PDB file of C-alpha atoms in Angstrom:
ATOM      1  CA  MET I   1      -9.626  29.332  12.656  1.00 56.00           C
ATOM      2  CA  PHE I   2      -9.983  25.683  13.689  1.00 60.00           C
ATOM      3  CA  TYR I   3      -7.409  24.153  16.023  1.00 61.00           C
ATOM      4  CA  LEU I   4      -7.055  20.444  16.797  1.00 58.00           C
ATOM      5  CA  GLN I   5      -6.850  19.257  20.353  1.00 58.00           C
ATOM      6  CA  PRO I   6      -3.269  18.395  21.415  1.00 59.00           C
ATOM      7  CA  ALA I   7      -4.360  14.823  22.225  1.00 57.00           C
ATOM      8  CA  LEU I   8      -5.085  14.216  18.526  1.00 59.00           C
ATOM      9  CA  TYR I   9      -1.499  14.861  17.441  1.00 67.00           C
ATOM     10  CA  LEU I  10       0.425  11.604  17.089  1.00 72.00           C
ATOM     11  CA  ASN I  11       3.922  11.094  15.811  1.00 82.00           C
ATOM     12  CA  GLN I  12       4.677   8.375  13.289  1.00 86.00           C
ATOM     13  CA  THR I  13       5.793   5.787  15.847  1.00 87.00           C
ATOM     14  CA  GLN I  14       2.622   6.168  17.875  1.00 87.00           C
ATOM     15  CA  SER I  15       0.497   5.881  14.743  1.00 87.00           C
ATOM     16  CA  LEU I  16       2.258   2.680  13.686  1.00 87.00           C
ATOM     17  CA  LEU I  17       1.857   1.161  17.143  1.00 90.00           C
ATOM     18  CA  ILE I  18      -1.853   1.942  17.157  1.00 91.00           C
ATOM     19  CA  LEU I  19      -2.223   0.497  13.656  1.00 90.00           C
ATOM     20  CA  ALA I  20      -0.381  -2.687  14.692  1.00 89.00           C
ATOM     21  CA  LEU I  21      -2.564  -3.044  17.774  1.00 91.00           C
ATOM     22  CA  VAL I  22      -5.747  -2.655  15.733  1.00 92.00           C
ATOM     23  CA  ALA I  23      -4.489  -5.219  13.189  1.00 88.00           C
ATOM     24  CA  ILE I  24      -3.725  -7.729  15.952  1.00 88.00           C
ATOM     25  CA  ILE I  25      -7.155  -7.192  17.476  1.00 90.00           C
ATOM     26  CA  LEU I  26      -8.941  -7.570  14.124  1.00 88.00           C
ATOM     27  CA  PHE I  27      -7.014 -10.491  12.654  1.00 85.00           C
ATOM     28  CA  GLY I  28      -5.560 -12.195  15.700  1.00 89.00           C
ATOM     29  CA  ALA I  29      -1.895 -12.903  16.291  1.00 86.00           C
ATOM     30  CA  LYS I  30      -2.044 -16.279  14.509  1.00 88.00           C
ATOM     31  CA  ARG I  31      -3.560 -15.000  11.253  1.00 89.00           C
ATOM     32  CA  LEU I  32      -1.515 -11.808  11.040  1.00 87.00           C
ATOM     33  CA  PRO I  33       1.634 -13.334   9.404  1.00 90.00           C
ATOM     34  CA  ASP I  34      -0.491 -15.120   6.786  1.00 91.00           C
ATOM     35  CA  SER I  35      -2.397 -11.928   6.059  1.00 87.00           C
ATOM     36  CA  ALA I  36       0.837  -9.951   5.702  1.00 89.00           C
ATOM     37  CA  ARG I  37       2.269 -12.603   3.379  1.00 94.00           C
ATOM     38  CA  ALA I  38      -0.851 -12.536   1.202  1.00 94.00           C
ATOM     39  CA  LEU I  39      -0.748  -8.737   1.086  1.00 92.00           C
ATOM     40  CA  GLY I  40       2.912  -8.862   0.033  1.00 95.00           C
ATOM     41  CA  ARG I  41       2.135 -11.300  -2.775  1.00 97.00           C
ATOM     42  CA  SER I  42      -0.735  -9.138  -3.979  1.00 97.00           C
ATOM     43  CA  LEU I  43       1.449  -6.024  -4.008  1.00 96.00           C
ATOM     44  CA  ARG I  44       4.198  -7.853  -5.903  1.00 97.00           C
ATOM     45  CA  ILE I  45       1.703  -8.994  -8.562  1.00 97.00           C
ATOM     46  CA  PHE I  46       0.239  -5.489  -8.804  1.00 96.00           C
ATOM     47  CA  LYS I  47       3.678  -3.912  -9.236  1.00 96.00           C
ATOM     48  CA  SER I  48       4.654  -6.380 -11.951  1.00 95.00           C
ATOM     49  CA  GLU I  49       1.418  -5.704 -13.846  1.00 94.00           C
ATOM     50  CA  VAL I  50       1.944  -1.940 -13.625  1.00 94.00           C
ATOM     51  CA  LYS I  51       5.516  -2.369 -14.847  1.00 94.00           C
ATOM     52  CA  GLU I  52       4.273  -4.438 -17.810  1.00 92.00           C
ATOM     53  CA  LEU I  53       1.686  -1.795 -18.695  1.00 90.00           C
ATOM     54  CA  ASN I  54       4.338   0.917 -18.569  1.00 89.00           C
ATOM     55  CA  LYS I  55       6.584  -1.191 -20.806  1.00 87.00           C
ATOM     56  CA  ASP I  56       3.747  -1.680 -23.290  1.00 81.00           C
ATOM     57  CA  ASP I  57       2.983   2.050 -23.325  1.00 80.00           C
ATOM     58  CA  LYS I  58       6.639   2.888 -23.834  1.00 80.00           C
ATOM     59  CA  LYS I  59       6.887   0.352 -26.670  1.00 78.00           C
ATOM     60  CA  VAL I  60       3.845   1.861 -28.394  1.00 75.00           C
ATOM     61  CA  ASP I  61       5.278   5.382 -27.959  1.00 71.00           C
ATOM     62  CA  ASP I  62       8.633   4.267 -29.389  1.00 71.00           C
ATOM     63  CA  ASP I  63       6.899   2.829 -32.449  1.00 70.00           C
ATOM     64  CA  GLY I  64       5.406   6.252 -33.173  1.00 65.00           C
ATOM     65  CA  LYS I  65       1.805   5.240 -32.637  1.00 57.00           C
ATOM     66  CA  SER I  66      -0.622   6.940 -30.305  1.00 53.00           C
ATOM     67  CA  ALA I  67      -0.870   5.597 -26.760  1.00 47.00           C
ATOM     68  CA  SER I  68      -4.693   5.445 -26.868  1.00 51.00           C
TER      69      SER I  68
END
């Protein structure tokens, strides 16, 4: 059986802190808010498109046609 070293176990808070530190190192503190804003916009657009597709599929199913 394979066991991980205890040093590899991280709780959620430690993981988030490490992720934040890596993001600051990669993007820099000045670009980080702009990057987060752009990511938020992209996610909002993606969610709205998925919602529209689900609406279209539901409409087609309600009309009695196949969803293909």
